[in-house]
PDB file of C-alpha atoms in Angstrom:
ATOM      1  CA  MET V   1       2.164   5.606 -20.313  1.00 42.00           C
ATOM      2  CA  LYS V   2       3.861   4.491 -17.393  1.00 48.00           C
ATOM      3  CA  THR V   3       7.153   5.102 -16.184  1.00 50.00           C
ATOM      4  CA  ASN V   4       9.526   3.045 -14.445  1.00 54.00           C
ATOM      5  CA  TYR V   5      10.725   5.067 -11.822  1.00 56.00           C
ATOM      6  CA  ASN V   6      13.988   3.311 -10.237  1.00 58.00           C
ATOM      7  CA  ASN V   7      13.580   4.039  -6.558  1.00 69.00           C
ATOM      8  CA  ILE V   8      11.208   5.695  -4.712  1.00 75.00           C
ATOM      9  CA  ARG V   9      13.039   8.964  -4.075  1.00 81.00           C
ATOM     10  CA  GLU V  10      12.700   9.484  -8.009  1.00 85.00           C
ATOM     11  CA  ARG V  11       9.188   8.652  -7.611  1.00 83.00           C
ATOM     12  CA  GLU V  12       8.713  11.081  -5.225  1.00 85.00           C
ATOM     13  CA  GLU V  13      10.609  13.921  -6.924  1.00 89.00           C
ATOM     14  CA  ALA V  14       8.355  13.186 -10.568  1.00 90.00           C
ATOM     15  CA  ALA V  15       5.270  12.748  -8.193  1.00 88.00           C
ATOM     16  CA  GLN V  16       5.931  16.744  -6.770  1.00 88.00           C
ATOM     17  CA  THR V  17       6.984  17.832 -10.025  1.00 91.00           C
ATOM     18  CA  LEU V  18       3.523  16.373 -11.780  1.00 90.00           C
ATOM     19  CA  LEU V  19       1.579  17.966  -8.594  1.00 86.00           C
ATOM     20  CA  ALA V  20       2.878  21.580  -9.092  1.00 87.00           C
ATOM     21  CA  ALA V  21       2.178  21.249 -12.467  1.00 89.00           C
ATOM     22  CA  TYR V  22      -1.563  20.369 -12.070  1.00 88.00           C
ATOM     23  CA  ARG V  23      -1.592  23.191  -9.232  1.00 86.00           C
ATOM     24  CA  GLN V  24      -0.643  25.471 -11.956  1.00 88.00           C
ATOM     25  CA  GLY V  25      -3.193  23.979 -14.239  1.00 86.00           C
ATOM     26  CA  ASP V  26      -1.862  21.221 -16.165  1.00 88.00           C
ATOM     27  CA  GLN V  27      -4.518  18.941 -16.246  1.00 88.00           C
ATOM     28  CA  ASN V  28      -2.193  15.864 -18.364  1.00 92.00           C
ATOM     29  CA  ALA V  29       0.255  16.090 -14.955  1.00 90.00           C
ATOM     30  CA  PHE V  30      -2.778  15.205 -12.730  1.00 89.00           C
ATOM     31  CA  MET V  31      -3.112  11.974 -15.440  1.00 92.00           C
ATOM     32  CA  SER V  32       0.195  12.115 -15.303  1.00 92.00           C
ATOM     33  CA  LEU V  33       0.112  11.455 -11.067  1.00 90.00           C
ATOM     34  CA  TYR V  34      -2.916   9.259 -11.232  1.00 92.00           C
ATOM     35  CA  ASP V  35      -1.088   6.933 -14.121  1.00 92.00           C
ATOM     36  CA  MET V  36       2.018   6.783 -11.714  1.00 90.00           C
ATOM     37  CA  TYR V  37       0.007   5.783  -9.021  1.00 90.00           C
ATOM     38  CA  ALA V  38      -3.006   3.933  -9.571  1.00 91.00           C
ATOM     39  CA  GLU V  39      -1.867   0.468  -9.701  1.00 90.00           C
ATOM     40  CA  MET V  40       0.267   0.956  -6.769  1.00 89.00           C
ATOM     41  CA  LEU V  41      -2.915   2.261  -4.512  1.00 91.00           C
ATOM     42  CA  LEU V  42      -5.102  -1.325  -6.325  1.00 89.00           C
ATOM     43  CA  ASN V  43      -2.157  -3.351  -4.388  1.00 87.00           C
ATOM     44  CA  TYR V  44      -1.843  -1.580  -1.349  1.00 86.00           C
ATOM     45  CA  GLY V  45      -5.876  -1.344  -1.279  1.00 88.00           C
ATOM     46  CA  LEU V  46      -5.741  -5.137  -1.514  1.00 84.00           C
ATOM     47  CA  CYS V  47      -3.912  -5.716   1.062  1.00 82.00           C
ATOM     48  CA  ILE V  48      -6.274  -4.170   3.321  1.00 81.00           C
ATOM     49  CA  THR V  49      -9.238  -5.774   2.091  1.00 82.00           C
ATOM     50  CA  SER V  50     -10.370  -8.162  -0.593  1.00 81.00           C
ATOM     51  CA  ASP V  51     -13.448  -6.245  -2.007  1.00 84.00           C
ATOM     52  CA  LYS V  52     -11.635  -5.046  -5.352  1.00 89.00           C
ATOM     53  CA  GLU V  53     -14.119  -2.807  -6.194  1.00 91.00           C
ATOM     54  CA  LEU V  54     -14.469  -1.176  -3.312  1.00 91.00           C
ATOM     55  CA  VAL V  55     -10.830  -0.687  -3.031  1.00 92.00           C
ATOM     56  CA  LYS V  56     -10.866   0.729  -6.540  1.00 94.00           C
ATOM     57  CA  ASP V  57     -13.939   3.161  -5.586  1.00 93.00           C
ATOM     58  CA  CYS V  58     -11.796   4.320  -2.334  1.00 93.00           C
ATOM     59  CA  VAL V  59      -9.006   4.586  -4.679  1.00 94.00           C
ATOM     60  CA  GLN V  60     -11.341   6.887  -6.972  1.00 94.00           C
ATOM     61  CA  ASP V  61     -12.735   9.341  -4.165  1.00 93.00           C
ATOM     62  CA  VAL V  62      -8.523   9.610  -3.047  1.00 92.00           C
ATOM     63  CA  PHE V  63      -7.922  11.120  -6.278  1.00 91.00           C
ATOM     64  CA  ILE V  64     -11.101  13.265  -6.161  1.00 89.00           C
ATOM     65  CA  LYS V  65      -9.704  14.280  -2.981  1.00 89.00           C
ATOM     66  CA  LEU V  66      -6.599  15.156  -4.403  1.00 86.00           C
ATOM     67  CA  ILE V  67      -8.293  16.996  -7.041  1.00 85.00           C
ATOM     68  CA  SER V  68     -10.623  19.323  -4.887  1.00 84.00           C
ATOM     69  CA  LYS V  69      -7.792  19.474  -2.283  1.00 83.00           C
ATOM     70  CA  SER V  70      -5.021  20.316  -4.323  1.00 74.00           C
ATOM     71  CA  GLN V  71      -4.652  24.011  -3.912  1.00 74.00           C
ATOM     72  CA  ASP V  72      -4.656  24.108  -0.172  1.00 76.00           C
ATOM     73  CA  LEU V  73      -2.676  20.892   0.764  1.00 72.00           C
ATOM     74  CA  GLN V  74       1.308  21.065   1.721  1.00 79.00           C
ATOM     75  CA  VAL V  75       2.226  17.374   0.843  1.00 80.00           C
ATOM     76  CA  THR V  76       5.742  16.786   1.556  1.00 81.00           C
ATOM     77  CA  LYS V  77       5.756  13.353  -0.112  1.00 85.00           C
ATOM     78  CA  VAL V  78       2.744  12.648  -2.356  1.00 86.00           C
ATOM     79  CA  THR V  79       3.311   8.548  -2.134  1.00 86.00           C
ATOM     80  CA  SER V  80       2.591   8.622   1.939  1.00 84.00           C
ATOM     81  CA  TYR V  81      -0.182  10.885   1.323  1.00 87.00           C
ATOM     82  CA  LEU V  82      -1.875   8.803  -0.930  1.00 89.00           C
ATOM     83  CA  LEU V  83      -1.503   5.680   0.676  1.00 88.00           C
ATOM     84  CA  ILE V  84      -1.997   7.194   3.772  1.00 87.00           C
ATOM     85  CA  SER V  85      -5.531   8.824   2.563  1.00 89.00           C
ATOM     86  CA  LEU V  86      -6.242   5.516   1.026  1.00 91.00           C
ATOM     87  CA  ARG V  87      -5.609   3.306   4.031  1.00 88.00           C
ATOM     88  CA  ASN V  88      -8.161   5.982   6.095  1.00 88.00           C
ATOM     89  CA  ARG V  89     -10.663   5.958   3.700  1.00 90.00           C
ATOM     90  CA  LEU V  90     -10.923   2.333   2.989  1.00 88.00           C
ATOM     91  CA  LEU V  91     -11.243   2.171   7.083  1.00 84.00           C
ATOM     92  CA  ASP V  92     -14.018   5.228   7.032  1.00 85.00           C
ATOM     93  CA  GLU V  93     -15.927   3.006   4.639  1.00 85.00           C
ATOM     94  CA  PHE V  94     -15.725  -0.301   6.789  1.00 80.00           C
ATOM     95  CA  ARG V  95     -17.130   1.894   9.609  1.00 78.00           C
ATOM     96  CA  ARG V  96     -19.589   3.080   7.555  1.00 78.00           C
ATOM     97  CA  LYS V  97     -21.044  -0.129   6.311  1.00 74.00           C
ATOM     98  CA  ASN V  98     -20.520  -1.976   9.616  1.00 64.00           C
ATOM     99  CA  TYR V  99     -18.419  -4.553   8.063  1.00 50.00           C
ATOM    100  CA  MET V 100     -16.852  -3.885  11.731  1.00 46.00           C
ATOM    101  CA  THR V 101     -19.733  -5.716  13.744  1.00 46.00           C
ATOM    102  CA  GLU V 102     -17.429  -8.472  15.525  1.00 46.00           C
ATOM    103  CA  THR V 103     -13.846  -7.813  13.841  1.00 48.00           C
ATOM    104  CA  ALA V 104     -11.774  -4.885  14.824  1.00 48.00           C
ATOM    105  CA  VAL V 105     -10.272  -3.113  11.926  1.00 47.00           C
ATOM    106  CA  GLU V 106      -6.785  -4.290  12.814  1.00 48.00           C
ATOM    107  CA  ASP V 107      -8.139  -7.761  12.203  1.00 48.00           C
ATOM    108  CA  ILE V 108      -9.078  -7.564   8.670  1.00 48.00           C
ATOM    109  CA  ARG V 109      -7.322 -10.213   6.698  1.00 47.00           C
ATOM    110  CA  ILE V 110      -5.184  -9.036   4.208  1.00 45.00           C
ATOM    111  CA  SER V 111      -5.495 -10.977   1.276  1.00 42.00           C
ATOM    112  CA  THR V 112      -1.672 -11.890  -0.915  1.00 42.00           C
ATOM    113  CA  THR V 113      -2.643 -12.065  -5.149  1.00 43.00           C
ATOM    114  CA  VAL V 114      -0.487 -13.871  -7.308  1.00 38.00           C
ATOM    115  CA  GLU V 115       0.168 -10.821  -8.764  1.00 43.00           C
ATOM    116  CA  ASP V 116       0.870  -8.971  -5.851  1.00 46.00           C
ATOM    117  CA  VAL V 117       3.778 -11.734  -4.367  1.00 37.00           C
ATOM    118  CA  GLU V 118       4.915 -11.622  -8.041  1.00 38.00           C
ATOM    119  CA  ASN V 119       5.888  -8.090  -7.778  1.00 47.00           C
ATOM    120  CA  SER V 120       7.477  -7.932  -5.048  1.00 41.00           C
ATOM    121  CA  TYR V 121      11.465  -8.644  -4.995  1.00 36.00           C
ATOM    122  CA  ILE V 122      11.111 -11.517  -2.507  1.00 38.00           C
ATOM    123  CA  LEU V 123      10.067 -14.068  -5.677  1.00 37.00           C
ATOM    124  CA  ASP V 124      11.034 -14.896  -8.612  1.00 37.00           C
ATOM    125  CA  GLU V 125       8.924 -13.785 -10.648  1.00 41.00           C
ATOM    126  CA  SER V 126       9.384 -17.134 -13.083  1.00 42.00           C
ATOM    127  CA  SER V 127       8.715 -19.614 -10.484  1.00 45.00           C
ATOM    128  CA  LEU V 128       4.821 -19.989  -9.618  1.00 50.00           C
ATOM    129  CA  ASN V 129       5.462 -23.303  -7.252  1.00 57.00           C
ATOM    130  CA  ASN V 130       7.220 -19.982  -5.596  1.00 58.00           C
ATOM    131  CA  VAL V 131       4.412 -17.775  -5.602  1.00 59.00           C
ATOM    132  CA  ARG V 132       2.150 -20.712  -3.874  1.00 66.00           C
ATOM    133  CA  LYS V 133       4.930 -21.627  -1.011  1.00 71.00           C
ATOM    134  CA  VAL V 134       5.086 -17.317  -0.095  1.00 69.00           C
ATOM    135  CA  GLN V 135       1.210 -17.236  -0.235  1.00 73.00           C
ATOM    136  CA  ILE V 136       0.969 -20.186   2.401  1.00 78.00           C
ATOM    137  CA  LEU V 137       3.353 -18.670   4.398  1.00 78.00           C
ATOM    138  CA  MET V 138       2.467 -15.088   4.229  1.00 79.00           C
ATOM    139  CA  ASP V 139      -0.758 -16.639   5.629  1.00 79.00           C
ATOM    140  CA  GLU V 140       1.243 -17.732   8.538  1.00 82.00           C
ATOM    141  CA  LEU V 141       1.193 -14.013   9.589  1.00 84.00           C
ATOM    142  CA  THR V 142      -0.921 -11.458  11.179  1.00 85.00           C
ATOM    143  CA  PRO V 143      -2.617  -9.552   9.498  1.00 84.00           C
ATOM    144  CA  ARG V 144      -0.855  -6.285  10.656  1.00 86.00           C
ATOM    145  CA  GLN V 145       2.515  -8.547  10.202  1.00 87.00           C
ATOM    146  CA  ARG V 146       1.576  -8.970   6.208  1.00 85.00           C
ATOM    147  CA  GLN V 147       0.602  -5.334   5.662  1.00 85.00           C
ATOM    148  CA  VAL V 148       4.049  -3.962   7.320  1.00 87.00           C
ATOM    149  CA  PHE V 149       5.814  -7.192   5.039  1.00 82.00           C
ATOM    150  CA  THR V 150       4.221  -5.439   1.568  1.00 80.00           C
ATOM    151  CA  LEU V 151       5.192  -1.759   3.036  1.00 83.00           C
ATOM    152  CA  TYR V 152       8.853  -3.259   3.875  1.00 83.00           C
ATOM    153  CA  TYR V 153       9.070  -5.778   0.990  1.00 78.00           C
ATOM    154  CA  ILE V 154       7.198  -5.178  -1.444  1.00 73.00           C
ATOM    155  CA  GLU V 155       6.739  -1.213  -1.647  1.00 75.00           C
ATOM    156  CA  GLN V 156      10.567  -0.839  -0.194  1.00 79.00           C
ATOM    157  CA  ARG V 157       9.420   1.512   2.434  1.00 83.00           C
ATOM    158  CA  LYS V 158      11.264   2.792   4.993  1.00 87.00           C
ATOM    159  CA  TYR V 159      10.542   2.283   8.377  1.00 89.00           C
ATOM    160  CA  GLU V 160       9.271   5.446   9.043  1.00 89.00           C
ATOM    161  CA  ASP V 161       7.031   5.957   5.909  1.00 86.00           C
ATOM    162  CA  ILE V 162       5.518   2.483   7.362  1.00 89.00           C
ATOM    163  CA  CYS V 163       5.038   4.368  10.896  1.00 90.00           C
ATOM    164  CA  GLY V 164       3.002   7.103   9.452  1.00 87.00           C
ATOM    165  CA  ILE V 165       1.275   5.052   6.999  1.00 85.00           C
ATOM    166  CA  MET V 166      -0.340   2.219   9.529  1.00 86.00           C
ATOM    167  CA  GLN V 167       0.068   5.735  12.537  1.00 88.00           C
ATOM    168  CA  MET V 168       2.284   2.625  14.366  1.00 90.00           C
ATOM    169  CA  ASN V 169       6.185   4.112  16.589  1.00 93.00           C
ATOM    170  CA  TYR V 170       8.975   2.800  15.162  1.00 93.00           C
ATOM    171  CA  HIS V 171       9.756   0.259  17.505  1.00 93.00           C
ATOM    172  CA  SER V 172       6.298  -1.766  16.887  1.00 92.00           C
ATOM    173  CA  VAL V 173       6.797  -1.866  12.963  1.00 91.00           C
ATOM    174  CA  ARG V 174      10.719  -2.752  13.665  1.00 92.00           C
ATOM    175  CA  ASN V 175       9.221  -5.516  16.407  1.00 91.00           C
ATOM    176  CA  LEU V 176       6.298  -6.389  14.085  1.00 90.00           C
ATOM    177  CA  VAL V 177       9.318  -7.373  10.644  1.00 89.00           C
ATOM    178  CA  HIS V 178      11.337  -9.149  13.240  1.00 90.00           C
ATOM    179  CA  ARG V 179       8.325 -11.132  15.056  1.00 90.00           C
ATOM    180  CA  GLY V 180       6.986 -11.664  11.242  1.00 86.00           C
ATOM    181  CA  MET V 181      10.829 -12.487  10.273  1.00 86.00           C
ATOM    182  CA  LEU V 182      11.239 -15.643  13.473  1.00 88.00           C
ATOM    183  CA  LYS V 183       7.688 -16.298  12.128  1.00 86.00           C
ATOM    184  CA  LEU V 184       8.487 -17.274   8.609  1.00 81.00           C
ATOM    185  CA  ARG V 185      11.711 -18.468   9.632  1.00 82.00           C
ATOM    186  CA  ALA V 186      10.061 -21.602  11.659  1.00 82.00           C
ATOM    187  CA  ALA V 187       7.433 -22.030   9.154  1.00 77.00           C
ATOM    188  CA  VAL V 188      10.324 -22.588   6.439  1.00 75.00           C
ATOM    189  CA  ALA V 189      11.902 -24.822   8.514  1.00 74.00           C
ATOM    190  CA  VAL V 190       8.637 -27.015   9.655  1.00 68.00           C
TER     191      VAL V 190
END
């Protein structure tokens, strides 16, 4: 059963409660935690790679790791932990499968699906024409700018959270957002 959370803090508090309940043996709490985050993680993973099956496998791996290490983990922010874990898991898979023979990990094209864009707060859900325009504009951004935009505007993450997820410093994240916005404004003006 999906529950809507009005803000990130409510989601985080609910996730902390569910994780604590799971640690006490409540299997249903883990299922609720999975239901709360599976779709978000899938969408985030699809921002890193368009290989949906790989993303699904890596999301499963992240939750398996959470199950196996739940008693030992000292997680203060469940959402950030899951996003970082998924990103690292995907990067490990890229390296393992030699996806990176000619391309650096940072150069992976981040795909933006219609569903991702429609779920964002940037667009009016009812306007498919606007979705197409935004997809074209997002293709103008570098992969890292697209990832920052996804986290900042769609997932509504704070800069500090994005720094941890992308393993970048605060000023670099701010610069990516700023330069990306300048690039989008220039593209719209044309």
